[in-house]
PDB file of C-alpha atoms in Angstrom:
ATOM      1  CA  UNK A  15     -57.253  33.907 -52.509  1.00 50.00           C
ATOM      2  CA  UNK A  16     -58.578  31.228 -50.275  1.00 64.00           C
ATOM      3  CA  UNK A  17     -54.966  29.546 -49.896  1.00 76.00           C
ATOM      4  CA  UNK A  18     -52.658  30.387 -47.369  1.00 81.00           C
ATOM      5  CA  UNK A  19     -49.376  31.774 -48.211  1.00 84.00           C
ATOM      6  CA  UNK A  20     -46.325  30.211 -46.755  1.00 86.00           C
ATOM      7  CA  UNK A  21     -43.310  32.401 -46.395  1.00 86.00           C
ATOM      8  CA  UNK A  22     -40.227  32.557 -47.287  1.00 91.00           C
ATOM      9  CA  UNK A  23     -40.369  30.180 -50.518  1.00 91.00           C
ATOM     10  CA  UNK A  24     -36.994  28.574 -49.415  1.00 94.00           C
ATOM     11  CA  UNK A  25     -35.287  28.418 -45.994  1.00 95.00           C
ATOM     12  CA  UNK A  26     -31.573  27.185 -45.693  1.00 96.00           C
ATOM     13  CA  UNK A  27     -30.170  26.708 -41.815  1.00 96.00           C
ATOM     14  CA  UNK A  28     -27.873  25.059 -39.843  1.00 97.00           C
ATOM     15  CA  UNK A  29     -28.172  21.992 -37.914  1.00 97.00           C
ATOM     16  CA  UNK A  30     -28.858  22.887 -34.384  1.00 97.00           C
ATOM     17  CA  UNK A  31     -30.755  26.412 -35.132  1.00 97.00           C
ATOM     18  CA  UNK A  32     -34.325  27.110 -35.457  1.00 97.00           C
ATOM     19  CA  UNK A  33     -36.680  27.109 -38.211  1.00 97.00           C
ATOM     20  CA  UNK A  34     -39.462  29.970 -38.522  1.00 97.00           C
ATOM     21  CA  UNK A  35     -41.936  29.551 -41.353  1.00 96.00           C
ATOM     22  CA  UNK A  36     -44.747  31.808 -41.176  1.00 95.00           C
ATOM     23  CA  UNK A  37     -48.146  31.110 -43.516  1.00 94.00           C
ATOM     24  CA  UNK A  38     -50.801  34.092 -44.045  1.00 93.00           C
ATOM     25  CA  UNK A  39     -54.322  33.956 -44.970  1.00 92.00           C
ATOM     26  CA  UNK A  40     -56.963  36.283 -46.233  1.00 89.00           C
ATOM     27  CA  UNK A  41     -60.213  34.212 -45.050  1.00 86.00           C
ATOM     28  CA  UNK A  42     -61.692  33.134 -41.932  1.00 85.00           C
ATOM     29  CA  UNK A  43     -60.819  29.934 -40.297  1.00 85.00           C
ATOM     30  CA  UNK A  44     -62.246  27.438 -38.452  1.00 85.00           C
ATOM     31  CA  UNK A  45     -58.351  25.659 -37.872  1.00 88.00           C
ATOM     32  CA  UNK A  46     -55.549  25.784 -39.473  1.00 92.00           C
ATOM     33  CA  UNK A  47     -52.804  22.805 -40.568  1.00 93.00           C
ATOM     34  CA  UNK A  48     -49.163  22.851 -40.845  1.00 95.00           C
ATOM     35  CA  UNK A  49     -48.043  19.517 -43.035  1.00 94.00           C
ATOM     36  CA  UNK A  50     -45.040  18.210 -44.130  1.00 95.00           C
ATOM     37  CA  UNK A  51     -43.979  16.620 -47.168  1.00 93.00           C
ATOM     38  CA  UNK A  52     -40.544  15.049 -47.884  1.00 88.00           C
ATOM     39  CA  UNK A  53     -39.081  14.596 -51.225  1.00 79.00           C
ATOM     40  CA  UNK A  54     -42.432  15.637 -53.596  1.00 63.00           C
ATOM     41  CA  UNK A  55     -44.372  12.870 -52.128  1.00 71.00           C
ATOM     42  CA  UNK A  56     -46.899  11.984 -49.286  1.00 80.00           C
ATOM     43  CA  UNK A  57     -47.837  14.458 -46.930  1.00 90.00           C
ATOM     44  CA  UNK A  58     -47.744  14.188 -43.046  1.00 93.00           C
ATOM     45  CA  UNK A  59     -49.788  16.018 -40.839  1.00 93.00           C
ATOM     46  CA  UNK A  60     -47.867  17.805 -38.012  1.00 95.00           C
ATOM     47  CA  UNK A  61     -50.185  20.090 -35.479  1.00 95.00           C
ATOM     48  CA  UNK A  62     -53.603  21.724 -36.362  1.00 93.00           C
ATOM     49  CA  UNK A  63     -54.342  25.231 -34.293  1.00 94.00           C
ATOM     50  CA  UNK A  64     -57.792  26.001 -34.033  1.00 91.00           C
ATOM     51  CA  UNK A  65     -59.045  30.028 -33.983  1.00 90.00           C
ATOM     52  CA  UNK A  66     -59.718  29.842 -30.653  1.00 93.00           C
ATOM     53  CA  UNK A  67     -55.939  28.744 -29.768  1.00 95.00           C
ATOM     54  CA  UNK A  68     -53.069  31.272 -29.981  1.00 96.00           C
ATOM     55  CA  UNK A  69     -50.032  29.030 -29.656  1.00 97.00           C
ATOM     56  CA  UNK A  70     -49.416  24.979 -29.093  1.00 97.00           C
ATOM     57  CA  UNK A  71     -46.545  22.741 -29.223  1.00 96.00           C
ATOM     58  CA  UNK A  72     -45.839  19.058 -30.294  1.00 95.00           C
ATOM     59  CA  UNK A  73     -42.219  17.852 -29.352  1.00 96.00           C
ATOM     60  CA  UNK A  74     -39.859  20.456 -31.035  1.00 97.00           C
ATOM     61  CA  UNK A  75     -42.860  22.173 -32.825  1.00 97.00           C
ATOM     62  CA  UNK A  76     -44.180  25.101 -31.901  1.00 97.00           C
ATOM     63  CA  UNK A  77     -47.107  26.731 -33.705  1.00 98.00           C
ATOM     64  CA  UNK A  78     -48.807  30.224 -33.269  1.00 97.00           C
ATOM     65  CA  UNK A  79     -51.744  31.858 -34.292  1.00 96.00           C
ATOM     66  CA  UNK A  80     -53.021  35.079 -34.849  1.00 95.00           C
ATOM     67  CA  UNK A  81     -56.283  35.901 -35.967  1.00 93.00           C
ATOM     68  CA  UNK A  82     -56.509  39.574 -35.867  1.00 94.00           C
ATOM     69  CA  UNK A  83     -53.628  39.390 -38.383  1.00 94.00           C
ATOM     70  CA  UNK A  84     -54.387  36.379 -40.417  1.00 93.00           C
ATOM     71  CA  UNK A  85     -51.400  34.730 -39.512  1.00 95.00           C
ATOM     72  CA  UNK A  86     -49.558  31.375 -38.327  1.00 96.00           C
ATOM     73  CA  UNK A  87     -45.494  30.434 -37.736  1.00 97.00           C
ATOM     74  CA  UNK A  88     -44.269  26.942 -37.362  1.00 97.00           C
ATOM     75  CA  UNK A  89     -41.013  27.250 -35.219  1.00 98.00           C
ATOM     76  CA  UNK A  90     -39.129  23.994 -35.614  1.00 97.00           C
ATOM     77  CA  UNK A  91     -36.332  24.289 -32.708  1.00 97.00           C
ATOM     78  CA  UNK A  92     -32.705  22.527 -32.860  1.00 97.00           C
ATOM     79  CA  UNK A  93     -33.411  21.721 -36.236  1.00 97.00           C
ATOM     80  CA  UNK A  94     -31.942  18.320 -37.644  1.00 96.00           C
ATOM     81  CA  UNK A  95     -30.943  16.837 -41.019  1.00 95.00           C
ATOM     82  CA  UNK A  96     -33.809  14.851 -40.779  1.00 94.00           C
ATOM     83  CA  UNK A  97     -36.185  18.105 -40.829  1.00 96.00           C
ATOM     84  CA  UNK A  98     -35.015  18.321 -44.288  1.00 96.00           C
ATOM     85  CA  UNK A  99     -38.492  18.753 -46.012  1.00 95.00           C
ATOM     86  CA  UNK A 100     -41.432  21.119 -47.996  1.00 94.00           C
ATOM     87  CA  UNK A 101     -44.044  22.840 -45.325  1.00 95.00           C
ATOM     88  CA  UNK A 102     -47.432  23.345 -46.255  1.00 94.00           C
ATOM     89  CA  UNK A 103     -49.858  25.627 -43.843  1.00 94.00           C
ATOM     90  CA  UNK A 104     -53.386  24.265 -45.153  1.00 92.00           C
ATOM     91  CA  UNK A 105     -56.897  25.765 -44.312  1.00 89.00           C
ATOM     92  CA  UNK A 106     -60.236  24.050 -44.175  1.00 78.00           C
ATOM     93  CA  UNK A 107     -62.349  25.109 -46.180  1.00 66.00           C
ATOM     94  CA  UNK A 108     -66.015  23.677 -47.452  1.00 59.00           C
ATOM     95  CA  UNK A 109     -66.299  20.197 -47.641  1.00 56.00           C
ATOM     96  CA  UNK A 110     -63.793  19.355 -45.394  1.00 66.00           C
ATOM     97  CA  UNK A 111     -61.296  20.086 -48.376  1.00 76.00           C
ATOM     98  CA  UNK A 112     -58.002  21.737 -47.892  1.00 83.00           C
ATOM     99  CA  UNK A 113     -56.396  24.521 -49.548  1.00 85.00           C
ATOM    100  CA  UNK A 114     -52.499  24.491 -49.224  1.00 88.00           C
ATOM    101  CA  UNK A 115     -50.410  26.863 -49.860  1.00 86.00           C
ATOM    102  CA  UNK A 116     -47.270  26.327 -51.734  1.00 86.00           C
ATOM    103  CA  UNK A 117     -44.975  25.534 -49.034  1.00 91.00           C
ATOM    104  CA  UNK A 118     -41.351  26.317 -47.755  1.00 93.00           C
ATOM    105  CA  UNK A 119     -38.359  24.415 -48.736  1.00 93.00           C
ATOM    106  CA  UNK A 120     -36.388  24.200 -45.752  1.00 96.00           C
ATOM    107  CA  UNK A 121     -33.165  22.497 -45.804  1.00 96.00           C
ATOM    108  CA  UNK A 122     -31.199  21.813 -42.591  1.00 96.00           C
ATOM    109  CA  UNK A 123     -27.821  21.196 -43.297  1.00 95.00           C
ATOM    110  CA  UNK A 124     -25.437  19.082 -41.394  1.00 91.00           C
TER     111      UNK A 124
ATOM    112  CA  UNK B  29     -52.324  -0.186 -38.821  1.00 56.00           C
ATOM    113  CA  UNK B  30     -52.051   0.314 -42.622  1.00 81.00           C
ATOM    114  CA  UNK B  31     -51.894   3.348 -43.954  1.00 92.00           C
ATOM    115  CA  UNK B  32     -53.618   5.134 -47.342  1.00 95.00           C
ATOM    116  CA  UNK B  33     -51.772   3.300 -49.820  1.00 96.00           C
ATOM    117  CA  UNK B  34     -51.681   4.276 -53.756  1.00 97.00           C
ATOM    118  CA  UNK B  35     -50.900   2.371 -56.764  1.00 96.00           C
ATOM    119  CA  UNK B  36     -48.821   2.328 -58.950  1.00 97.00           C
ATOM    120  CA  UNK B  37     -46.338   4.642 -57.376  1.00 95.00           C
ATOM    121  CA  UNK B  38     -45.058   5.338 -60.716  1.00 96.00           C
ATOM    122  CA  UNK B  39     -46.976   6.028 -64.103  1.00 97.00           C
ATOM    123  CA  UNK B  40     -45.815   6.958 -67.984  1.00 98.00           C
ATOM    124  CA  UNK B  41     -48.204   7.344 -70.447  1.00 97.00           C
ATOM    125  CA  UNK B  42     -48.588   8.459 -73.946  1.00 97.00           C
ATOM    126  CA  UNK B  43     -50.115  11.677 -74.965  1.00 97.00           C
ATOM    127  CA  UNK B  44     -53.673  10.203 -75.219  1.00 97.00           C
ATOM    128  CA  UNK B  45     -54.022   7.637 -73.157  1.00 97.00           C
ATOM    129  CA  UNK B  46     -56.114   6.772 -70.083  1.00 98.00           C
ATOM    130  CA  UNK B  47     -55.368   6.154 -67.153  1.00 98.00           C
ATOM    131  CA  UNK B  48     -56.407   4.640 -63.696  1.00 98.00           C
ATOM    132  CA  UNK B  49     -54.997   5.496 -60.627  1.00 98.00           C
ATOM    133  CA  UNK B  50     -56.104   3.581 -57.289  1.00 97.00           C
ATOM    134  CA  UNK B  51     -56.227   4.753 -53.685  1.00 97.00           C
ATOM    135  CA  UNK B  52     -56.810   2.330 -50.629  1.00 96.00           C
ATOM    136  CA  UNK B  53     -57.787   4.432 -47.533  1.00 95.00           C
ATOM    137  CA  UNK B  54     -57.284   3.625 -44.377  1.00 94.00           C
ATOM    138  CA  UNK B  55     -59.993   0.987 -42.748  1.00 91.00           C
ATOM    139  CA  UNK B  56     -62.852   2.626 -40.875  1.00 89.00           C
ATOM    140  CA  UNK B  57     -62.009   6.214 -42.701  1.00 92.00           C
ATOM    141  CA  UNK B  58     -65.352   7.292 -44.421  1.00 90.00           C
ATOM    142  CA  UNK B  59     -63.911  10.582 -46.399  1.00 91.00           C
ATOM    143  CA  UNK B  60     -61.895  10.137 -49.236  1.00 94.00           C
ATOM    144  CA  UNK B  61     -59.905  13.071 -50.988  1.00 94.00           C
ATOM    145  CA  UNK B  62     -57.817  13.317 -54.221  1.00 96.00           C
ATOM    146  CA  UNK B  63     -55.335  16.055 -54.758  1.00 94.00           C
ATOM    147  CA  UNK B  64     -53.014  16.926 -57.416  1.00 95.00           C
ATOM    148  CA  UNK B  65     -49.395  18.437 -56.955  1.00 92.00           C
ATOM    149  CA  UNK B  66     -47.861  19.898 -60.470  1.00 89.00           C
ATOM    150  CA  UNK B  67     -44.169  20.787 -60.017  1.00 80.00           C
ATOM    151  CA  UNK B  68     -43.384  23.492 -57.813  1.00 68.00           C
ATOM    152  CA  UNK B  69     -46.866  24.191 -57.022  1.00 72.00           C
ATOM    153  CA  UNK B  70     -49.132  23.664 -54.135  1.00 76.00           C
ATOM    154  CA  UNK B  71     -51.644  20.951 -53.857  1.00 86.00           C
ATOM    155  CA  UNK B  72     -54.815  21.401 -55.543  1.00 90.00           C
ATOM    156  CA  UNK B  73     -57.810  19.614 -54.683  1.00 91.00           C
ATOM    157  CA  UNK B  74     -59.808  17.535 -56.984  1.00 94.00           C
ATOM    158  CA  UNK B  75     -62.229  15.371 -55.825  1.00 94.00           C
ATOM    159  CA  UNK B  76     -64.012  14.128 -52.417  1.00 91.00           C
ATOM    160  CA  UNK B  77     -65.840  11.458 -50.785  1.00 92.00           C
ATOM    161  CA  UNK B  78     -67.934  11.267 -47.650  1.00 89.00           C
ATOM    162  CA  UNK B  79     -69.757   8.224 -47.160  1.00 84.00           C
ATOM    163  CA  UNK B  80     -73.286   7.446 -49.564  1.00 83.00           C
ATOM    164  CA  UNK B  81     -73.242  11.242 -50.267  1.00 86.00           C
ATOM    165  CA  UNK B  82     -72.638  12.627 -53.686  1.00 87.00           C
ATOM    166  CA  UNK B  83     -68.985  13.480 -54.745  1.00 90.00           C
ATOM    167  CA  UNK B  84     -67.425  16.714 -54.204  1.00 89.00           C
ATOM    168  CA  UNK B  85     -66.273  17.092 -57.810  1.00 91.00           C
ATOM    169  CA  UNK B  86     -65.868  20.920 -57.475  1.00 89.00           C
ATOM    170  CA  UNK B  87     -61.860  20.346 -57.952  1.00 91.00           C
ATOM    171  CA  UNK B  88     -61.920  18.376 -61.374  1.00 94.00           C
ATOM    172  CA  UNK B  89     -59.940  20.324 -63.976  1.00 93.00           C
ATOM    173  CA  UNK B  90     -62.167  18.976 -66.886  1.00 94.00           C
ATOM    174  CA  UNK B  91     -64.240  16.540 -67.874  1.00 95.00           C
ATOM    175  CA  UNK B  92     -61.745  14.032 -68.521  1.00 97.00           C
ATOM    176  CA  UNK B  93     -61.204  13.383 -65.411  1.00 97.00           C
ATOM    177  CA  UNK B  94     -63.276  11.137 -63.266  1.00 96.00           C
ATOM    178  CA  UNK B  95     -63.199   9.254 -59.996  1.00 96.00           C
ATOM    179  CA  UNK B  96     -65.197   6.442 -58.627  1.00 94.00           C
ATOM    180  CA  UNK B  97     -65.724   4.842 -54.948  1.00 93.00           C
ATOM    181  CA  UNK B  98     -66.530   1.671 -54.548  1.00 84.00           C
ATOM    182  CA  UNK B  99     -68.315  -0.181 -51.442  1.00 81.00           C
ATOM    183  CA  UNK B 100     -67.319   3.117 -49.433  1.00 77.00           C
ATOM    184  CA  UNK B 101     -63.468   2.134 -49.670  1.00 90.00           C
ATOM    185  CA  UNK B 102     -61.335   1.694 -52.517  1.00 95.00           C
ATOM    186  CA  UNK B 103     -61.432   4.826 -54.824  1.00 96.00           C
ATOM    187  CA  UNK B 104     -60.217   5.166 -59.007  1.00 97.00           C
ATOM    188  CA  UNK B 105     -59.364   8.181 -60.156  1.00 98.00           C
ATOM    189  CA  UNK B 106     -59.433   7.884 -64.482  1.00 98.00           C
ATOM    190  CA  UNK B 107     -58.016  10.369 -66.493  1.00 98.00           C
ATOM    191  CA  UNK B 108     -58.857   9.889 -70.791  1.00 98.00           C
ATOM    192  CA  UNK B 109     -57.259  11.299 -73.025  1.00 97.00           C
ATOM    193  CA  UNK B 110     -54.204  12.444 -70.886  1.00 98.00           C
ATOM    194  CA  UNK B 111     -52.643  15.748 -71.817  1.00 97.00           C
ATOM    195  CA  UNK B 112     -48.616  16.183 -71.000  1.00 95.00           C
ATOM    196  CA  UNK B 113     -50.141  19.214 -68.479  1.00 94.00           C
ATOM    197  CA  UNK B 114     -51.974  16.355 -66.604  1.00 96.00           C
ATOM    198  CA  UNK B 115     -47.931  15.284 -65.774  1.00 96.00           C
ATOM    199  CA  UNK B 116     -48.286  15.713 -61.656  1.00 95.00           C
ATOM    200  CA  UNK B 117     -48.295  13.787 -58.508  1.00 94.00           C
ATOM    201  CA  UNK B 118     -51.613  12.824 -57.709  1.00 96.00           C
ATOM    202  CA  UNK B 119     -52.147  12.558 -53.628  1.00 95.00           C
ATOM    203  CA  UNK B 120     -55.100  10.585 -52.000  1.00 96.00           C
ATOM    204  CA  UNK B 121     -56.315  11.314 -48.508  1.00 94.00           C
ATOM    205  CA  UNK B 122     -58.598   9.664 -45.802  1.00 94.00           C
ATOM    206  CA  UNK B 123     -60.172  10.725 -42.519  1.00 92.00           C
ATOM    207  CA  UNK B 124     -62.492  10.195 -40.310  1.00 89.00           C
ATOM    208  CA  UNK B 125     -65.745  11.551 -40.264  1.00 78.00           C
ATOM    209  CA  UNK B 126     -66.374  14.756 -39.426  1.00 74.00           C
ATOM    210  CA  UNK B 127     -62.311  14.553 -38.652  1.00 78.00           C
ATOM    211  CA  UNK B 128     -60.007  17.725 -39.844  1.00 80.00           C
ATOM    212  CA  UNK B 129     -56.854  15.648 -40.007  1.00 87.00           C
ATOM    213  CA  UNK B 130     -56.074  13.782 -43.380  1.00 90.00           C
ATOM    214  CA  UNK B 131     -53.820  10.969 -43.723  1.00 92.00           C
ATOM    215  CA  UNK B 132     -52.121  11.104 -46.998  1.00 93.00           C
ATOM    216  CA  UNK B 133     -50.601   8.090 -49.284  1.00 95.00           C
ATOM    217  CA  UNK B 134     -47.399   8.325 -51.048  1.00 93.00           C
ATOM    218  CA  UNK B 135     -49.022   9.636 -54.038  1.00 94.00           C
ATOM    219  CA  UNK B 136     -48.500   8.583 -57.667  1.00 96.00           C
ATOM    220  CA  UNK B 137     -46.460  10.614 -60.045  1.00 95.00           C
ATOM    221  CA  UNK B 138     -48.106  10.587 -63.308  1.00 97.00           C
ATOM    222  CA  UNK B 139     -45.696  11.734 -66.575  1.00 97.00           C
ATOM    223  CA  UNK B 140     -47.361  11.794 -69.550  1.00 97.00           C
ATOM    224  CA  UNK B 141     -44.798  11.709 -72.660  1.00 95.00           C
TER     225      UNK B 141
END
């Protein structure tokens, strides 16, 4: 499969905990995406990690890569309400077009 | 700015119908790419654009579907004869060349009866 493959399916935490989604792939990679989409719609792009990178961080995000293992997390820390939302981990492939995997449902109650 | 923006948001159609959907990227953005989210699964990709090139069409599901770009902007993706498994929300993209980030519109869910 050229998709990565987001796990778990569904997340359910607490507001004020963390948030570990992890996304494996069987390719190689030039980057790789994390996106996020909130109620089945548009997607928003949160951090790309290239295969030279291990780990980088945007505000509460925190993503890590490793390459030897074919694998990424997204670490969302003192989660919110707000965080409420479907996680995609996308590789580039070809043509510039992504290939998404089929996300993780997290839900961060209040 | 403006971002990509879709129309219509919303779309029901009869079995057999066509139908257009339209995708306005963002200004200066030279690639152009149409997915397609059916419920509870991932995005697939479709369709894209990059400048006077020809069309990435590797995605299409069949030949009922098409999609057009215009002037290097605006962008039509057609679907004839709609089938109830063509029911999905249908997600247009932009970036910049030779960019890896894609800016994504609101998408247009597309429920064919």
């Amino acid at each position: 499969s050229q998709q990565g493959e987001e796990d778990p399916q569904a997340l359910s935490i607490q507001e004020g905990e963390n948030a570990t989604m992890n996304c494996s792939y069987k390719t190689s990679i030039n980057n790789l995406q994390w996106y996020r989409q909130n109620s089945g719609r548009g997607l928003v792009h949160l951090i790309l990690i290239r295969s030279n990178e291990r780990e980088k961080h945007s505000g509460r995000l925190r993503v890590t890569l490793d390459t030897s293992k074919k694998s990424s997390s997204l670490l969302i820390t003192a989660s919110r309400a707000a965080d409420t939302a479907s996680y995609f981990c996308a590789l580039l492939r070809g043509s510039e077009k992504l290939v998404f995997g089929k996300g993780t449902k997290l839900t961060v109650n209040p | 700015g403006a971002g990509v923006s879709q129309s219509p948001s919303n779309k029901v159609t009869e079995k057999g119908k066509d139908v257009e959907l339209r995708c306005d990227p963002i200004s200066g953005h030279t690639a152009l790419y149409w997915y397609r989210q059916s419920l509870g699964q991932g995005l697939e990709f479709l369709i894209y654009f990059q400048g006077n090139s020809a069309p990435d069409k590797s995605g299409l599901p069949s030949d009922r579907f098409s999609a057009e770009r215009t002037g290097g902007s605006v962008s039509t993706l057609t679907i004839q004869r709609t089938q109830q498994e063509d029911s999905a929300v249908y997600l247009c993209a932009s970036s910049l060349p030779q960019a890896d980030t894609q800016y994504f519109g609101p998408g247009t869910r597309l429920t064919v009866l």
